[in-house]
Coordinates of C-alpha atoms and ligand atoms in Angstrom, one line a residue:
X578 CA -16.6 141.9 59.9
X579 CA -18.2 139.3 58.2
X580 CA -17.3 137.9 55.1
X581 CA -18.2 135.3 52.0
X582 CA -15.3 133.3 53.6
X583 CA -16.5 133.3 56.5
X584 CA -20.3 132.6 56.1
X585 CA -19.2 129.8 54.0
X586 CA -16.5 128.3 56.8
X587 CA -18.8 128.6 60.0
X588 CA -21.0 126.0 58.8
X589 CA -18.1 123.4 58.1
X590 CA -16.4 123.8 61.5
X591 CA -16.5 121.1 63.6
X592 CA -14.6 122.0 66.4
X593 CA -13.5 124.7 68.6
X594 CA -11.2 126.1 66.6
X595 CA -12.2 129.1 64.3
X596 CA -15.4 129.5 66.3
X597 CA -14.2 132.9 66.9
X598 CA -12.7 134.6 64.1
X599 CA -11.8 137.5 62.4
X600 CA -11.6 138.5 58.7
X601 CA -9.7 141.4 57.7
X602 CA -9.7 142.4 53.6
X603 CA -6.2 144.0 54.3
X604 CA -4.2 143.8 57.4
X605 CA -0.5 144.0 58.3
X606 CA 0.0 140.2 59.3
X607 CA -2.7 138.0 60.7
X608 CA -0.1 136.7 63.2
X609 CA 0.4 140.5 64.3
X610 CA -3.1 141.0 64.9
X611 CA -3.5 137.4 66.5
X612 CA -0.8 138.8 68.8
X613 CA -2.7 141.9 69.9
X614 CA -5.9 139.6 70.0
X615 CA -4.1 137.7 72.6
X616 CA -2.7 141.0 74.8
X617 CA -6.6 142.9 74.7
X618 CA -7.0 142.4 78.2
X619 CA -10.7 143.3 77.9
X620 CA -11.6 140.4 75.2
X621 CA -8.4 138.2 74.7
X622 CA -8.6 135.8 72.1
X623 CA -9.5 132.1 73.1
X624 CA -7.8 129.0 72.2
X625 CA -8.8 128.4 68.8
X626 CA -8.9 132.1 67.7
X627 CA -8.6 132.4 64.0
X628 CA -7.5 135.6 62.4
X629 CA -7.8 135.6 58.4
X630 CA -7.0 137.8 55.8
X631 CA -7.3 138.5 52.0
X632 CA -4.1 140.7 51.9
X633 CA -1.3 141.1 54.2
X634 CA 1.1 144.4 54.0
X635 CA 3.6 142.6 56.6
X636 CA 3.4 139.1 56.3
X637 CA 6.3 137.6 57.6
X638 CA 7.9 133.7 56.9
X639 CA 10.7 132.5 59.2
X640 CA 14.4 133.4 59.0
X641 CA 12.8 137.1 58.7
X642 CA 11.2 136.5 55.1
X643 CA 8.4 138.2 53.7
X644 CA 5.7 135.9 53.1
X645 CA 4.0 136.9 49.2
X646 CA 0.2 137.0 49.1
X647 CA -2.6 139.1 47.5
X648 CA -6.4 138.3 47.1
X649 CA -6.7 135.0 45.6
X650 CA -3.2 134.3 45.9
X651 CA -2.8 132.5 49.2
X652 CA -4.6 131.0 52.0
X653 CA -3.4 133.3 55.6
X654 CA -4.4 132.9 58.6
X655 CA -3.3 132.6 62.1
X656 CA -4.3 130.8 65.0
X657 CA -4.1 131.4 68.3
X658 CA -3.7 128.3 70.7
X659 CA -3.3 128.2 74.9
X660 CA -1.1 125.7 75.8
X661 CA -1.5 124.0 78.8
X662 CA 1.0 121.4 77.6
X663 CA 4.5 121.0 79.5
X664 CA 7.2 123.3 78.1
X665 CA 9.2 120.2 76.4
X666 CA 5.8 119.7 73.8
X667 CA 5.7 123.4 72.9
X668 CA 7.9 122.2 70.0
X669 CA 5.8 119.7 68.4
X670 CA 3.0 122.4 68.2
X671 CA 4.7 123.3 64.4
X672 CA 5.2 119.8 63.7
X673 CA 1.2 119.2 64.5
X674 CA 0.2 122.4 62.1
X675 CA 2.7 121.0 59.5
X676 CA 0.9 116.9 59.3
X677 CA -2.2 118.8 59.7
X678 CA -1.8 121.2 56.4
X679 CA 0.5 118.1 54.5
X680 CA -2.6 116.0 55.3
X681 CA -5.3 118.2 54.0
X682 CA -3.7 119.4 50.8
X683 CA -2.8 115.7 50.6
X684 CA -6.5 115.0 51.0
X685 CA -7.1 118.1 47.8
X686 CA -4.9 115.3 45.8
X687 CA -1.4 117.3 46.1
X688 CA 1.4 115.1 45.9
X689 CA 2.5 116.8 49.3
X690 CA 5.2 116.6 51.8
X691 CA 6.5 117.7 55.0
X692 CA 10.2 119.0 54.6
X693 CA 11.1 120.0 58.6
X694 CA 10.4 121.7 60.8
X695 CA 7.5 124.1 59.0
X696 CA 7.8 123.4 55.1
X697 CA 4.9 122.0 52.9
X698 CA 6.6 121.0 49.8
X699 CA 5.5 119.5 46.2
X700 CA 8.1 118.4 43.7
X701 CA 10.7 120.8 46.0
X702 CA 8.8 123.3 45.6
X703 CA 7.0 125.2 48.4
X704 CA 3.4 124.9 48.7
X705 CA 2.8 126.2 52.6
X706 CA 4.6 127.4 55.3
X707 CA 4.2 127.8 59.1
X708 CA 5.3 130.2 61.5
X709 CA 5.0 129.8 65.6
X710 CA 5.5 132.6 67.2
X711 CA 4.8 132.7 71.4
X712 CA 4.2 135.0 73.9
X713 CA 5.3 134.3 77.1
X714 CA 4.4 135.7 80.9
X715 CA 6.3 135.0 83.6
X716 CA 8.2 132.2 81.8
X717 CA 4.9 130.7 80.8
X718 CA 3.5 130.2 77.4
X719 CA 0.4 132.4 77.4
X720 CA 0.0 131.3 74.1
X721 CA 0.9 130.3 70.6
X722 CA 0.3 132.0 67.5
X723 CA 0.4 129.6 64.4
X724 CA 0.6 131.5 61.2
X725 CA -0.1 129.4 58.5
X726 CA -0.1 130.4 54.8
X727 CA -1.0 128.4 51.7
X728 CA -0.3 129.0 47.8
X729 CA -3.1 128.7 46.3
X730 CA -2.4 130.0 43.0
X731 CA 1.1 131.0 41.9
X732 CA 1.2 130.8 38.1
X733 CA -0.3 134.2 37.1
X734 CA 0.5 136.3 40.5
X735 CA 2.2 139.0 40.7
X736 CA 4.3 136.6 43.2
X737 CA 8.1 138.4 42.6
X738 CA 10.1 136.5 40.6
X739 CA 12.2 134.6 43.1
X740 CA 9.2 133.5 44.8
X741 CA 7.5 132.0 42.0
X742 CA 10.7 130.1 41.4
X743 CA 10.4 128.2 44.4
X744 CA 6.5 128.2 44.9
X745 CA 3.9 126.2 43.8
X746 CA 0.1 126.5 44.2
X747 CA -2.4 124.0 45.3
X748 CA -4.4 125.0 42.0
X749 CA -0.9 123.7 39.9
X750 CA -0.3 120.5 42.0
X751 CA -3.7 119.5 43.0
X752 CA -6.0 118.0 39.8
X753 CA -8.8 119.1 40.8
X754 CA -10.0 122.8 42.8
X755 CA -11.0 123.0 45.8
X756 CA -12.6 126.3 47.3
X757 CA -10.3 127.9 50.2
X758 CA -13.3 127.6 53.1
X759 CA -13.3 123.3 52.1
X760 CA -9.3 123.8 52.6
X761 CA -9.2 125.7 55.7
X762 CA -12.2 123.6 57.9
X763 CA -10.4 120.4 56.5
X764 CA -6.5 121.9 58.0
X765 CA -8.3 123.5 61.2
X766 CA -10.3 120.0 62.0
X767 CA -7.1 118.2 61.5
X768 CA -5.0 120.7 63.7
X769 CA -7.2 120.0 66.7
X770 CA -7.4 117.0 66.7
X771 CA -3.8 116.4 66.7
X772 CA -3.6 119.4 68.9
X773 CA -5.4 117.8 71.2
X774 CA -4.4 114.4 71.1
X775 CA -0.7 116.6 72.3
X776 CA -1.9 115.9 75.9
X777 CA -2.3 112.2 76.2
X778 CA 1.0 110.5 76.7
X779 CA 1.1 108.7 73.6
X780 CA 0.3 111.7 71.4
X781 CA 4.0 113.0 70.9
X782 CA 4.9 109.6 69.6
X783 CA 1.7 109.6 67.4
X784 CA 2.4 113.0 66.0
X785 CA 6.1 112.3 65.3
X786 CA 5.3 108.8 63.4
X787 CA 2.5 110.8 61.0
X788 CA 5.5 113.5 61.2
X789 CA 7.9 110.8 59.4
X790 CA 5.6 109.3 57.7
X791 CA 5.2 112.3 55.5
X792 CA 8.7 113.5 55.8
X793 CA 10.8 114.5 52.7
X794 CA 14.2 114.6 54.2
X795 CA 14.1 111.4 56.9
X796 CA 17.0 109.2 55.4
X797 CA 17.8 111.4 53.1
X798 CA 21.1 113.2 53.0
X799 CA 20.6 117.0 53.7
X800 CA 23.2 119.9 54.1
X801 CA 21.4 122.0 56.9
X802 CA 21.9 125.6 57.5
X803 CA 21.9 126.5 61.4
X804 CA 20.7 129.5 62.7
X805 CA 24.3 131.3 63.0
X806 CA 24.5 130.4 58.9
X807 CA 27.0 127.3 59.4
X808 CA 26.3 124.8 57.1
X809 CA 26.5 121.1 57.2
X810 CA 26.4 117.8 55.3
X811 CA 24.7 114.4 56.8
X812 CA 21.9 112.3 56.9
X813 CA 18.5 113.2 58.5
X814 CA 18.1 110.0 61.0
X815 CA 14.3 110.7 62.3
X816 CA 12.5 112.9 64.4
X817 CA 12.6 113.5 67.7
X818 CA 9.9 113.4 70.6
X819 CA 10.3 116.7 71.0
X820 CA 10.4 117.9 67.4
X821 CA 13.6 118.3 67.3
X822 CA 15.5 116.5 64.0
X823 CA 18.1 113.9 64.7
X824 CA 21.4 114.2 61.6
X825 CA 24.1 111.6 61.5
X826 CA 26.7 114.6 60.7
X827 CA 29.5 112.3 59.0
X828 CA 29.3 110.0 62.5
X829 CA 28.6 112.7 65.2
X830 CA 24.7 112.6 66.1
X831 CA 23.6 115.9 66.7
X832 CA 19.7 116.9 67.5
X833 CA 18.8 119.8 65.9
X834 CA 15.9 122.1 67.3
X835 CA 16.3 125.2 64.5
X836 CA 17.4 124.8 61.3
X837 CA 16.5 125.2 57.8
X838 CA 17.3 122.2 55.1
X839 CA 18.3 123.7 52.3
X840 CA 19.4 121.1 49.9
X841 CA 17.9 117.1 49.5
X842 CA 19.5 114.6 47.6
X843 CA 18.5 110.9 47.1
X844 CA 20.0 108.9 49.7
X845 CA 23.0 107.1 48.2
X846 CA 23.4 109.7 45.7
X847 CA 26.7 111.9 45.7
Ligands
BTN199 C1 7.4 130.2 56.5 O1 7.3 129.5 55.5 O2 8.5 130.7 56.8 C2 6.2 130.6 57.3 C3 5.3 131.4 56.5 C4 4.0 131.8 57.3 C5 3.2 132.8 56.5 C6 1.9 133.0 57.2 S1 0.7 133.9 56.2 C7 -0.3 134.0 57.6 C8 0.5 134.3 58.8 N1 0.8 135.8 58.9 C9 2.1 136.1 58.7 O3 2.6 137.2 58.7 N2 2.8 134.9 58.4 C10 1.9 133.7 58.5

């Protein structure tokens, strides 16, 4: 269907991606529909495949969360990519859709910064998130779904209470507005190009340098949660080529591919 959104974005894309797209006023989760985009064997979704919508029923965050958005609320979409890339850069994929949306709501004035792998933060608090999901053929990526969603507004939303304790929206750490088409064309122009730049052999070193650049946790001490729910205390030493994150664990390096940060504290302070 077409939509206001959507007239208004078409004009501002510069790029492949979002040159085909879908709006849905409700759906369950753009990334679920991206997905069944990418399996319709009679019109599969192309690499740059966008899939928006105004309200999701089922959206989904990592570590299982529910992702919060209704009309107005949040900026959701997902993305559908087709990696030709070799398996060891399929990684960096989240750490390019991370610089690109830190970048852009940078650009919207928001004091923003990337807290790894997928976090957009603001004064700790959560501005965007992004979730990469793949589905694989035969051992190969057939492709990769980023879902991507932005607060927009928080203050006001029917956002649960311990949500909004840990959210912020661009409208309450940007100064000034910005309408959600400018926002999207501005994080879908950056996201290819650094999608694309993926390929050459410098680009994984270029990604991971605007990757620390914008980094909230690199030399900072950080008690990370693994996957298995262990905890533990060091300092986050830099990022890896591969996008994975590098901890001095009280002397024992360890490279860390999944993880969530949960706490940051100034380095030095204890
Ligand atoms: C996270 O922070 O854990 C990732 C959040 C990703 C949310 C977006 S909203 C659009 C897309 N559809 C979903 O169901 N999830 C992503």
């Amino acid at each position: 269907m077409t939509s206001p959104l959507v007239d208004a974005l078409q004009p501002m894309l510069t790029g492949r991606f979002g040159r085909a797209i879908r709006h849905f006023e409700v759906v369950d989760s753009t990334s679920s529909e991206a997905l069944r985009w990418v399996a319709d064997e009679a019109d599969p979704a192309p690499d740059g495949a966008l899939v928006l919508a105004d309200l999701q029923t089922e959206g989904r965050g990592r570590w299982g969360r529910e992702w919060f958005g209704e009309p107005g609320s949040s900026l959701m979409f997902s993305l559908v990519l087709r990696p030709m890339l070799p398996a060891d850069r399929i990684d960096l994929i989240t750490t390019v859709a991370g610089v690109a949306v830190t970048e852009a709501v940078r650009e919207a004035g928001a004091d923003a910064s990337l807290k790894w792998p997928n976090d957009v933060i603001v004064r700790e608090r959560k501005l965007a998130g992004v979730l990469a999901e793949s589905r694989t053929r035969a051992d190969r990526v057939e492709a990769v779904v980023l879902g991507i969603g932005v607060n927009l507004s928080i203050e006001g939303s029917a956002a649960p209470e311990e949500i909004a304790r840990r959210a912020v929206g661009l409208a309450e750490a940007a100064p000034d507005p910005i309408e959600p088409h400018v926002l999207l064309a501005r994080i879908l122009a950056r996201l290819e190009r650094y999608y694309d730049a993926l390929w050459t052999d410098a680009g994984p070193g270029e990604i991971v340098t605007l990757a620390e650049k914008r980094s909230s946790i690199v030399g900072r001490e950080v008690v990370v949660t693994f996957p298995d729910g262990s905890k533990q205390e060091g300092r986050a030493i830099r990022i890896a080529h591969d996008g994975s994150l590098e901890l001095d664990l009280q002397g024992e390096r360890r490279s860390v591919r999944s993880g969530e940060i949960t706490t940051v504290r100034p380095a030095g302070v204890r």
